[in-house]
Amino acid sequence: MFAIERINKIKEILYKDKRVDVVELSKLFSVTEVTIRRDLDKLEKEGFLIKTYGGAVLNEENLYGRTVVDTDDNTIEEKRMIGKIASQMIENGEAIFLSPGTTCLEIAKNIKNKRITVVTNDLLIGYELRDSAGIKVIVTGGDLIKSTSTLAGSFAIQTLKGIFINKAFIGVKGVNFDSGYTVDSYEEALIIQEIRKISNEIIIVADYTKFNRTAFARLGELTMAKKVITNKQVPPKYKEFYFENAIKMYTTFEFE
Amino acid sequence: MGHFLEMRKITKLFGDNVVLKDIDFTADKGQVHALVGENGAGKTTLMKILAGVHTANNGEIYIDGKKVEISNPKEAQELGISMIYQETRLFPDLNVAENIFIRREPLKKGLRLIDWDKVYSETAKYLDYFGLKINARASVNTLSLGQQKFVEIIRALSRNARIIIMDEPTAALTEQETELLFKIIWDMKRLGIAIIYISHRLDEIKRIAEKVTVLRDGNLIGTYEVSEVDLHQIVKAMAGKEIEDRYPKLKIKHGKELLRVNNLSHEGRLRNISFSVREGEILGITGLSGSGRRTLAKVLFGINRPYEGEIMLNGKIFKDMNPNKAIENGLCYVTGIGTDEGLILDAPVAENITLTNLKRISRFGFLNKGEEALEVRDLIERLEIEAGEYEITNNLSGGNQKKVIFAKWLFTNAKILIIEEPTAGIDVSSKVDIYNIINELLLSGASVIMISSDLSEILGMCDRILVMCNGEVCKVFEKDEATQEKILYYASGGKGNI
């Protein structure tokens, strides 16, 4: 079992039982108590639980403040790590774009103490950064795509005229040799085409489950971006392809 | 005319990609013709065409003035062409003699029985001829990588090879083994063998080759007489434009100084070396073989002793070092694979990982096997090592073996990592993994000293680059100032500014 699966399982148990026990967990997953403690440390940092003697309890207070989108997301750990790597690439004074989705939301969570400008068409990302003093947040406006927090349409595109972006982080739903990078809707793809015109650098972010998959609307070839941030579990042939095509591929390994 | 081997107008396409364009190449008996160029220049592809692994889309090959068709490796072998690849292609579980005579063992007269006496006596004859102290009955997996190379050379000769191609033969060899290899090459020249030597180490070419041909991006740049050509000219021809950067470099804020070396000298092989490394930083050390870069690693880790000068770890000054002291103070040495220093190849993965820190899994002096298994499984999972904990390490791919070496040092919580040839001889996908593992180590506050002969890797990953030449630091570059050409210039003894 991968560490991430284990952490997600721990979260499930926490939701259900509201408490966990280090010794029990170490038996359940056949890993050392040290490993379990490391997992709990990680979850505590995220504000998910509060550690107690020999275990931990669910941090219920924090639950209400959270947007509920990630509770059934089983790759949230991978996305969190992608967010961490991405934040290393952003320097003070830059203007960045964050595309809609939970992966870019994780980037937002990791950049709160920087002094930058963030442009986004995701309402949740804008909201996430509401208290960050050093960050100027610009939300595009536009039509809200039903049941999402994504803004799109010609009104959104208009708001992008006349601005320039240093680094655009684009979350995609599909990465595939044949279909290239794909996203869920045609409207989203149109926005990203506009972003490509005004950005210095495009950085693709996608957790490993997006590989070998195709979503509805195509953004472009796998060579359209010179940097990709993903996870170590990505199929080797993609790692080869990126390296051979001089695309920098960042994957996440978890050592603390 | 009159060349023993002539390749004319060789063109090769992979899909729509032209990887070789109208290449002319020759080789003569008793001579070494070096083939140089950056990674991806087409050197290996050209030679694989000669060895029958690839077929050219266009062009002709002549041997001894006769046109030949080579459509598979067997035909190449029948024509006396043998290629020795970067990675050894021997059967690790068979012994030396069996490897040399595999599938063509001499039979006893009138009987369909293998004449084993003859197999061993023939093998011993070859080993004697080259002055090699290798037992014909030794299993190949007990040999060093250099010794394995020599076995491959003997196998080629015993198949009556007239043309021997060597693809970067010294890449994984120690300095002594390199010397021995050169001696063997001289012996082969006397035997009238035509040798084609792929390399990017110009100092080696100066020593052993008569001619050198430079390829760049699949094009023939030129063929020169080694005695007449200036080193600088070859470097320029090779480098051409800077290759595109493909390395996942992360800019990480540098913290406090973890290692400092002041005026380090060792047995005349290292002279007055000073440098320092900080948290989150990668210091690259490069240089041609014999420059002392590997000796430096061994002195830092306390394998080669004694030294003059000081080594400072975390602010503590050491006048004397040994591996135990180094490990206790968070310094580790991730050796190159195949150097038989980093791994116990016939031991299981688990044992290799825990070996350097048995204390961690022991209680009152007894080894806790259950604990070992758990810790090891955790590391195997975190590094994506494709192997079980009880698998014999020798059966793993080069990439996975390298990861096992990393796991071993992660297990000791090392903070300063000397990493030697981090990706030599491993597959591309593991390469990408290794670079990202290094990134994670830096993010967690480690320092890395990367010793490598792969210049693009050094340029792509390092924050600062130290160029060594004859046991001294001859140039230090910041990441943005360095180019392949500049590094090659200083590494090969160039002085002043370029």
mmCIF file of N, CA and C in Angstrom, chain A residues 1-4 6 26 29-32 34-35 38 81 84-85 88-89 91 226-227 232-237 239-256, chain B residues 244-253 360 370-371 374-375 377-384 386 403 410 427-441 443-444 460 479:
data_model
loop_
_atom_site.group_PDB
_atom_site.id
_atom_site.type_symbol
_atom_site.label_atom_id
_atom_site.label_comp_id
_atom_site.label_asym_id
_atom_site.label_seq_id
_atom_site.Cartn_x
_atom_site.Cartn_y
_atom_site.Cartn_z
ATOM 1 N N MET A 1 0.843 -1.204 0.000
ATOM 2 C CA MET A 1 0.000 0.000 0.000
ATOM 3 C C MET A 1 0.878 1.253 0.000
ATOM 4 N N PHE A 2 0.537 2.202 -0.803
ATOM 5 C CA PHE A 2 1.299 3.442 -0.845
ATOM 6 C C PHE A 2 1.006 4.285 0.394
ATOM 7 N N ALA A 3 1.973 5.124 0.751
ATOM 8 C CA ALA A 3 1.813 5.977 1.920
ATOM 9 C C ALA A 3 0.536 6.805 1.801
ATOM 10 N N ILE A 4 0.269 7.229 0.560
ATOM 11 C CA ILE A 4 -0.868 8.101 0.353
ATOM 12 C C ILE A 4 -2.187 7.370 0.577
ATOM 13 N N ARG A 6 -2.510 4.959 2.516
ATOM 14 C CA ARG A 6 -2.606 4.755 3.960
ATOM 15 C C ARG A 6 -3.163 6.007 4.641
ATOM 16 N N SER A 26 -0.694 0.858 13.283
ATOM 17 C CA SER A 26 0.543 0.226 12.831
ATOM 18 C C SER A 26 0.307 -1.258 12.561
ATOM 19 N N PHE A 29 -1.917 -1.571 9.217
ATOM 20 C CA PHE A 29 -1.230 -1.352 7.935
ATOM 21 C C PHE A 29 0.109 -2.083 7.846
ATOM 22 N N SER A 30 0.489 -2.818 8.906
ATOM 23 C CA SER A 30 1.802 -3.471 8.968
ATOM 24 C C SER A 30 2.937 -2.503 8.661
ATOM 25 N N VAL A 31 2.935 -1.399 9.322
ATOM 26 C CA VAL A 31 4.061 -0.471 9.212
ATOM 27 C C VAL A 31 4.488 -0.105 10.632
ATOM 28 N N THR A 32 5.630 0.536 10.765
ATOM 29 C CA THR A 32 6.101 0.856 12.114
ATOM 30 C C THR A 32 5.281 1.984 12.717
ATOM 31 N N VAL A 34 6.602 4.486 13.994
ATOM 32 C CA VAL A 34 7.244 5.723 13.537
ATOM 33 C C VAL A 34 6.561 6.231 12.267
ATOM 34 N N THR A 35 6.306 5.294 11.361
ATOM 35 C CA THR A 35 5.659 5.663 10.104
ATOM 36 C C THR A 35 4.279 6.267 10.360
ATOM 37 N N ARG A 38 4.512 9.660 11.678
ATOM 38 C CA ARG A 38 4.854 10.608 10.633
ATOM 39 C C ARG A 38 3.591 10.998 9.840
ATOM 40 N N MET A 81 1.261 17.398 -2.470
ATOM 41 C CA MET A 81 2.697 17.385 -2.754
ATOM 42 C C MET A 81 3.015 18.164 -4.031
ATOM 43 N N LYS A 84 3.170 21.722 -3.202
ATOM 44 C CA LYS A 84 4.401 22.089 -2.517
ATOM 45 C C LYS A 84 5.535 22.353 -3.514
ATOM 46 N N ILE A 85 5.659 21.438 -4.488
ATOM 47 C CA ILE A 85 6.716 21.607 -5.508
ATOM 48 C C ILE A 85 6.459 22.891 -6.306
ATOM 49 N N GLN A 88 7.579 26.130 -4.919
ATOM 50 C CA GLN A 88 9.022 26.378 -4.992
ATOM 51 C C GLN A 88 9.406 27.137 -6.258
ATOM 52 N N MET A 89 8.533 27.088 -7.266
ATOM 53 C CA MET A 89 8.877 27.705 -8.551
ATOM 54 C C MET A 89 8.440 29.164 -8.629
ATOM 55 N N GLU A 91 8.337 32.989 -7.525
ATOM 56 C CA GLU A 91 9.172 33.949 -6.812
ATOM 57 C C GLU A 91 8.422 35.244 -6.563
ATOM 58 N N LYS A 226 6.874 23.280 -21.109
ATOM 59 C CA LYS A 226 8.255 22.827 -20.887
ATOM 60 C C LYS A 226 8.476 22.300 -19.476
ATOM 61 N N LYS A 227 7.424 22.417 -18.628
ATOM 62 C CA LYS A 227 7.527 21.867 -17.282
ATOM 63 C C LYS A 227 6.245 21.134 -16.921
ATOM 64 N N LYS A 232 5.353 10.394 -8.535
ATOM 65 C CA LYS A 232 6.299 9.347 -8.921
ATOM 66 C C LYS A 232 5.612 8.150 -9.593
ATOM 67 N N GLN A 233 4.307 7.955 -9.343
ATOM 68 C CA GLN A 233 3.642 6.751 -9.869
ATOM 69 C C GLN A 233 3.331 6.813 -11.361
ATOM 70 N N VAL A 234 3.640 7.913 -12.006
ATOM 71 C CA VAL A 234 3.363 8.061 -13.439
ATOM 72 C C VAL A 234 4.040 6.940 -14.235
ATOM 73 N N PRO A 235 3.366 6.389 -15.269
ATOM 74 C CA PRO A 235 3.979 5.314 -16.053
ATOM 75 C C PRO A 235 5.354 5.734 -16.617
ATOM 76 N N PRO A 236 6.344 4.824 -16.552
ATOM 77 C CA PRO A 236 7.703 5.148 -17.002
ATOM 78 C C PRO A 236 7.783 5.712 -18.422
ATOM 79 N N LYS A 237 6.907 5.256 -19.303
ATOM 80 C CA LYS A 237 7.048 5.739 -20.691
ATOM 81 C C LYS A 237 6.795 7.244 -20.791
ATOM 82 N N LYS A 239 7.726 9.344 -18.332
ATOM 83 C CA LYS A 239 8.968 9.922 -17.821
ATOM 84 C C LYS A 239 9.999 9.957 -18.941
ATOM 85 N N GLU A 240 10.079 8.861 -19.698
ATOM 86 C CA GLU A 240 11.022 8.810 -20.820
ATOM 87 C C GLU A 240 10.690 9.874 -21.861
ATOM 88 N N PHE A 241 9.424 9.932 -22.231
ATOM 89 C CA PHE A 241 9.008 10.870 -23.275
ATOM 90 C C PHE A 241 9.382 12.305 -22.900
ATOM 91 N N TYR A 242 9.059 12.678 -21.686
ATOM 92 C CA TYR A 242 9.337 14.052 -21.271
ATOM 93 C C TYR A 242 10.839 14.332 -21.286
ATOM 94 N N PHE A 243 11.612 13.405 -20.755
ATOM 95 C CA PHE A 243 13.057 13.642 -20.685
ATOM 96 C C PHE A 243 13.631 13.753 -22.090
ATOM 97 N N GLU A 244 13.196 12.841 -22.965
ATOM 98 C CA GLU A 244 13.745 12.855 -24.318
ATOM 99 C C GLU A 244 13.313 14.084 -25.108
ATOM 100 N N ASN A 245 12.186 14.657 -24.736
ATOM 101 C CA ASN A 245 11.738 15.851 -25.442
ATOM 102 C C ASN A 245 12.096 17.136 -24.698
ATOM 103 N N ALA A 246 13.065 17.035 -23.820
ATOM 104 C CA ALA A 246 13.573 18.190 -23.078
ATOM 105 C C ALA A 246 12.468 18.936 -22.335
ATOM 106 N N ILE A 247 11.569 18.169 -21.715
ATOM 107 C CA ILE A 247 10.552 18.780 -20.858
ATOM 108 C C ILE A 247 10.897 18.399 -19.420
ATOM 109 N N LYS A 248 10.967 19.409 -18.572
ATOM 110 C CA LYS A 248 11.361 19.144 -17.193
ATOM 111 C C LYS A 248 10.198 18.514 -16.441
ATOM 112 N N MET A 249 10.433 17.350 -15.905
ATOM 113 C CA MET A 249 9.368 16.670 -15.200
ATOM 114 C C MET A 249 9.705 16.585 -13.720
ATOM 115 N N TYR A 250 8.849 17.196 -12.914
ATOM 116 C CA TYR A 250 9.036 17.170 -11.467
ATOM 117 C C TYR A 250 8.061 16.171 -10.895
ATOM 118 N N THR A 251 8.578 15.209 -10.134
ATOM 119 C CA THR A 251 7.683 14.278 -9.473
ATOM 120 C C THR A 251 7.901 14.405 -7.978
ATOM 121 N N THR A 252 6.923 13.928 -7.236
ATOM 122 C CA THR A 252 7.008 14.108 -5.792
ATOM 123 C C THR A 252 7.389 12.804 -5.120
ATOM 124 N N PHE A 253 8.334 12.875 -4.222
ATOM 125 C CA PHE A 253 8.673 11.749 -3.366
ATOM 126 C C PHE A 253 8.479 12.280 -1.966
ATOM 127 N N GLU A 254 7.979 11.455 -1.063
ATOM 128 C CA GLU A 254 7.713 12.033 0.249
ATOM 129 C C GLU A 254 8.771 11.613 1.249
ATOM 130 N N PHE A 255 9.686 12.506 1.526
ATOM 131 C CA PHE A 255 10.543 12.330 2.705
ATOM 132 C C PHE A 255 10.254 13.536 3.570
ATOM 133 N N GLU A 256 10.212 13.333 4.859
ATOM 134 C CA GLU A 256 10.057 14.527 5.699
ATOM 135 C C GLU A 256 11.303 14.672 6.537
ATOM 136 N N GLU B 244 19.359 21.524 -25.169
ATOM 137 C CA GLU B 244 18.231 22.040 -24.397
ATOM 138 C C GLU B 244 18.216 21.468 -22.983
ATOM 139 N N ASP B 245 17.846 22.289 -22.054
ATOM 140 C CA ASP B 245 17.830 21.882 -20.662
ATOM 141 C C ASP B 245 16.606 21.025 -20.372
ATOM 142 N N ARG B 246 16.833 19.826 -19.863
ATOM 143 C CA ARG B 246 15.722 18.912 -19.595
ATOM 144 C C ARG B 246 15.699 18.464 -18.140
ATOM 145 N N TYR B 247 16.484 19.121 -17.308
ATOM 146 C CA TYR B 247 16.639 18.634 -15.939
ATOM 147 C C TYR B 247 15.703 19.344 -14.969
ATOM 148 N N PRO B 248 15.000 18.582 -14.134
ATOM 149 C CA PRO B 248 14.028 19.177 -13.204
ATOM 150 C C PRO B 248 14.704 19.879 -12.030
ATOM 151 N N LYS B 249 15.345 20.985 -12.330
ATOM 152 C CA LYS B 249 16.040 21.733 -11.279
ATOM 153 C C LYS B 249 15.027 22.540 -10.490
ATOM 154 N N LEU B 250 15.106 22.463 -9.177
ATOM 155 C CA LEU B 250 14.242 23.294 -8.327
ATOM 156 C C LEU B 250 15.118 24.332 -7.652
ATOM 157 N N LYS B 251 14.666 25.562 -7.673
ATOM 158 C CA LYS B 251 15.418 26.598 -6.971
ATOM 159 C C LYS B 251 15.032 26.516 -5.501
ATOM 160 N N ILE B 252 15.978 26.144 -4.673
ATOM 161 C CA ILE B 252 15.671 25.996 -3.254
ATOM 162 C C ILE B 252 16.530 26.979 -2.469
ATOM 163 N N LYS B 253 15.905 27.602 -1.487
ATOM 164 C CA LYS B 253 16.642 28.587 -0.698
ATOM 165 C C LYS B 253 17.762 27.899 0.073
ATOM 166 N N ARG B 360 19.582 0.904 14.310
ATOM 167 C CA ARG B 360 18.223 1.407 14.252
ATOM 168 C C ARG B 360 17.186 0.297 14.368
ATOM 169 N N GLY B 370 11.597 -8.383 12.158
ATOM 170 C CA GLY B 370 10.280 -7.828 11.813
ATOM 171 C C GLY B 370 10.377 -6.336 11.576
ATOM 172 N N GLU B 371 11.117 -5.688 12.435
ATOM 173 C CA GLU B 371 11.318 -4.250 12.314
ATOM 174 C C GLU B 371 12.025 -3.922 11.005
ATOM 175 N N LEU B 374 9.644 -4.012 8.062
ATOM 176 C CA LEU B 374 8.718 -2.883 7.999
ATOM 177 C C LEU B 374 9.409 -1.635 7.478
ATOM 178 N N GLU B 375 10.569 -1.338 8.042
ATOM 179 C CA GLU B 375 11.290 -0.128 7.633
ATOM 180 C C GLU B 375 11.668 -0.211 6.159
ATOM 181 N N ARG B 377 10.259 -2.035 3.781
ATOM 182 C CA ARG B 377 9.085 -1.948 2.899
ATOM 183 C C ARG B 377 8.684 -0.478 2.705
ATOM 184 N N ASP B 378 8.780 0.273 3.783
ATOM 185 C CA ASP B 378 8.444 1.685 3.736
ATOM 186 C C ASP B 378 9.357 2.420 2.729
ATOM 187 N N LEU B 379 10.658 2.119 2.779
ATOM 188 C CA LEU B 379 11.596 2.798 1.874
ATOM 189 C C LEU B 379 11.405 2.348 0.431
ATOM 190 N N ILE B 380 11.155 1.065 0.247
ATOM 191 C CA ILE B 380 10.938 0.539 -1.104
ATOM 192 C C ILE B 380 9.756 1.256 -1.731
ATOM 193 N N GLU B 381 8.725 1.463 -0.915
ATOM 194 C CA GLU B 381 7.528 2.128 -1.412
ATOM 195 C C GLU B 381 7.796 3.603 -1.691
ATOM 196 N N ARG B 382 8.519 4.258 -0.791
ATOM 197 C CA ARG B 382 8.711 5.684 -0.974
ATOM 198 C C ARG B 382 9.602 6.008 -2.168
ATOM 199 N N LEU B 383 10.545 5.120 -2.462
ATOM 200 C CA LEU B 383 11.448 5.383 -3.590
ATOM 201 C C LEU B 383 10.974 4.715 -4.877
ATOM 202 N N GLU B 384 9.799 4.067 -4.824
ATOM 203 C CA GLU B 384 9.310 3.354 -6.005
ATOM 204 C C GLU B 384 10.338 2.350 -6.523
ATOM 205 N N GLU B 386 11.255 -1.095 -7.757
ATOM 206 C CA GLU B 386 10.477 -2.226 -8.266
ATOM 207 C C GLU B 386 11.145 -3.532 -7.863
ATOM 208 N N LYS B 403 18.588 3.091 -6.724
ATOM 209 C CA LYS B 403 17.625 3.524 -5.713
ATOM 210 C C LYS B 403 17.860 2.810 -4.388
ATOM 211 N N LEU B 410 19.181 6.941 3.046
ATOM 212 C CA LEU B 410 18.025 7.587 3.672
ATOM 213 C C LEU B 410 17.784 6.950 5.031
ATOM 214 N N ASP B 427 18.218 3.437 -16.825
ATOM 215 C CA ASP B 427 17.215 3.802 -17.813
ATOM 216 C C ASP B 427 16.670 5.209 -17.573
ATOM 217 N N VAL B 428 16.098 5.776 -18.623
ATOM 218 C CA VAL B 428 15.673 7.175 -18.581
ATOM 219 C C VAL B 428 14.646 7.442 -17.487
ATOM 220 N N SER B 429 13.694 6.534 -17.342
ATOM 221 C CA SER B 429 12.636 6.793 -16.377
ATOM 222 C C SER B 429 13.193 6.789 -14.937
ATOM 223 N N SER B 430 14.149 5.916 -14.654
ATOM 224 C CA SER B 430 14.785 5.942 -13.331
ATOM 225 C C SER B 430 15.621 7.200 -13.155
ATOM 226 N N LYS B 431 16.209 7.675 -14.259
ATOM 227 C CA LYS B 431 16.964 8.922 -14.205
ATOM 228 C C LYS B 431 16.075 10.040 -13.671
ATOM 229 N N VAL B 432 14.897 10.177 -14.287
ATOM 230 C CA VAL B 432 13.972 11.231 -13.880
ATOM 231 C C VAL B 432 13.641 11.064 -12.398
ATOM 232 N N ASP B 433 13.446 9.819 -11.963
ATOM 233 C CA ASP B 433 13.164 9.563 -10.543
ATOM 234 C C ASP B 433 14.323 10.026 -9.661
ATOM 235 N N ILE B 434 15.526 9.677 -10.066
ATOM 236 C CA ILE B 434 16.700 10.015 -9.236
ATOM 237 C C ILE B 434 16.815 11.540 -9.064
ATOM 238 N N TYR B 435 16.632 12.283 -10.174
ATOM 239 C CA TYR B 435 16.735 13.743 -10.056
ATOM 240 C C TYR B 435 15.687 14.279 -9.076
ATOM 241 N N ASN B 436 14.500 13.721 -9.137
ATOM 242 C CA ASN B 436 13.443 14.215 -8.252
ATOM 243 C C ASN B 436 13.650 13.764 -6.810
ATOM 244 N N ILE B 437 14.263 12.592 -6.638
ATOM 245 C CA ILE B 437 14.610 12.166 -5.275
ATOM 246 C C ILE B 437 15.628 13.152 -4.699
ATOM 247 N N ILE B 438 16.576 13.555 -5.530
ATOM 248 C CA ILE B 438 17.568 14.538 -5.082
ATOM 249 C C ILE B 438 16.869 15.844 -4.686
ATOM 250 N N ASN B 439 15.898 16.290 -5.499
ATOM 251 C CA ASN B 439 15.137 17.493 -5.157
ATOM 252 C C ASN B 439 14.487 17.380 -3.786
ATOM 253 N N GLU B 440 13.860 16.227 -3.530
ATOM 254 C CA GLU B 440 13.172 16.043 -2.248
ATOM 255 C C GLU B 440 14.154 16.075 -1.088
ATOM 256 N N LEU B 441 15.329 15.479 -1.320
ATOM 257 C CA LEU B 441 16.348 15.490 -0.271
ATOM 258 C C LEU B 441 16.749 16.925 0.049
ATOM 259 N N LEU B 443 14.921 19.613 -0.459
ATOM 260 C CA LEU B 443 13.797 20.278 0.193
ATOM 261 C C LEU B 443 13.761 19.956 1.683
ATOM 262 N N SER B 444 14.210 18.754 2.029
ATOM 263 C CA SER B 444 14.169 18.390 3.446
ATOM 264 C C SER B 444 15.429 18.873 4.171
ATOM 265 N N GLY B 460 22.624 20.938 -15.714
ATOM 266 C CA GLY B 460 21.188 21.020 -15.471
ATOM 267 C C GLY B 460 20.810 21.057 -14.004
ATOM 268 N N LYS B 479 25.997 28.560 -11.585
ATOM 269 C CA LYS B 479 25.157 27.841 -12.542
ATOM 270 C C LYS B 479 25.033 28.564 -13.885
#
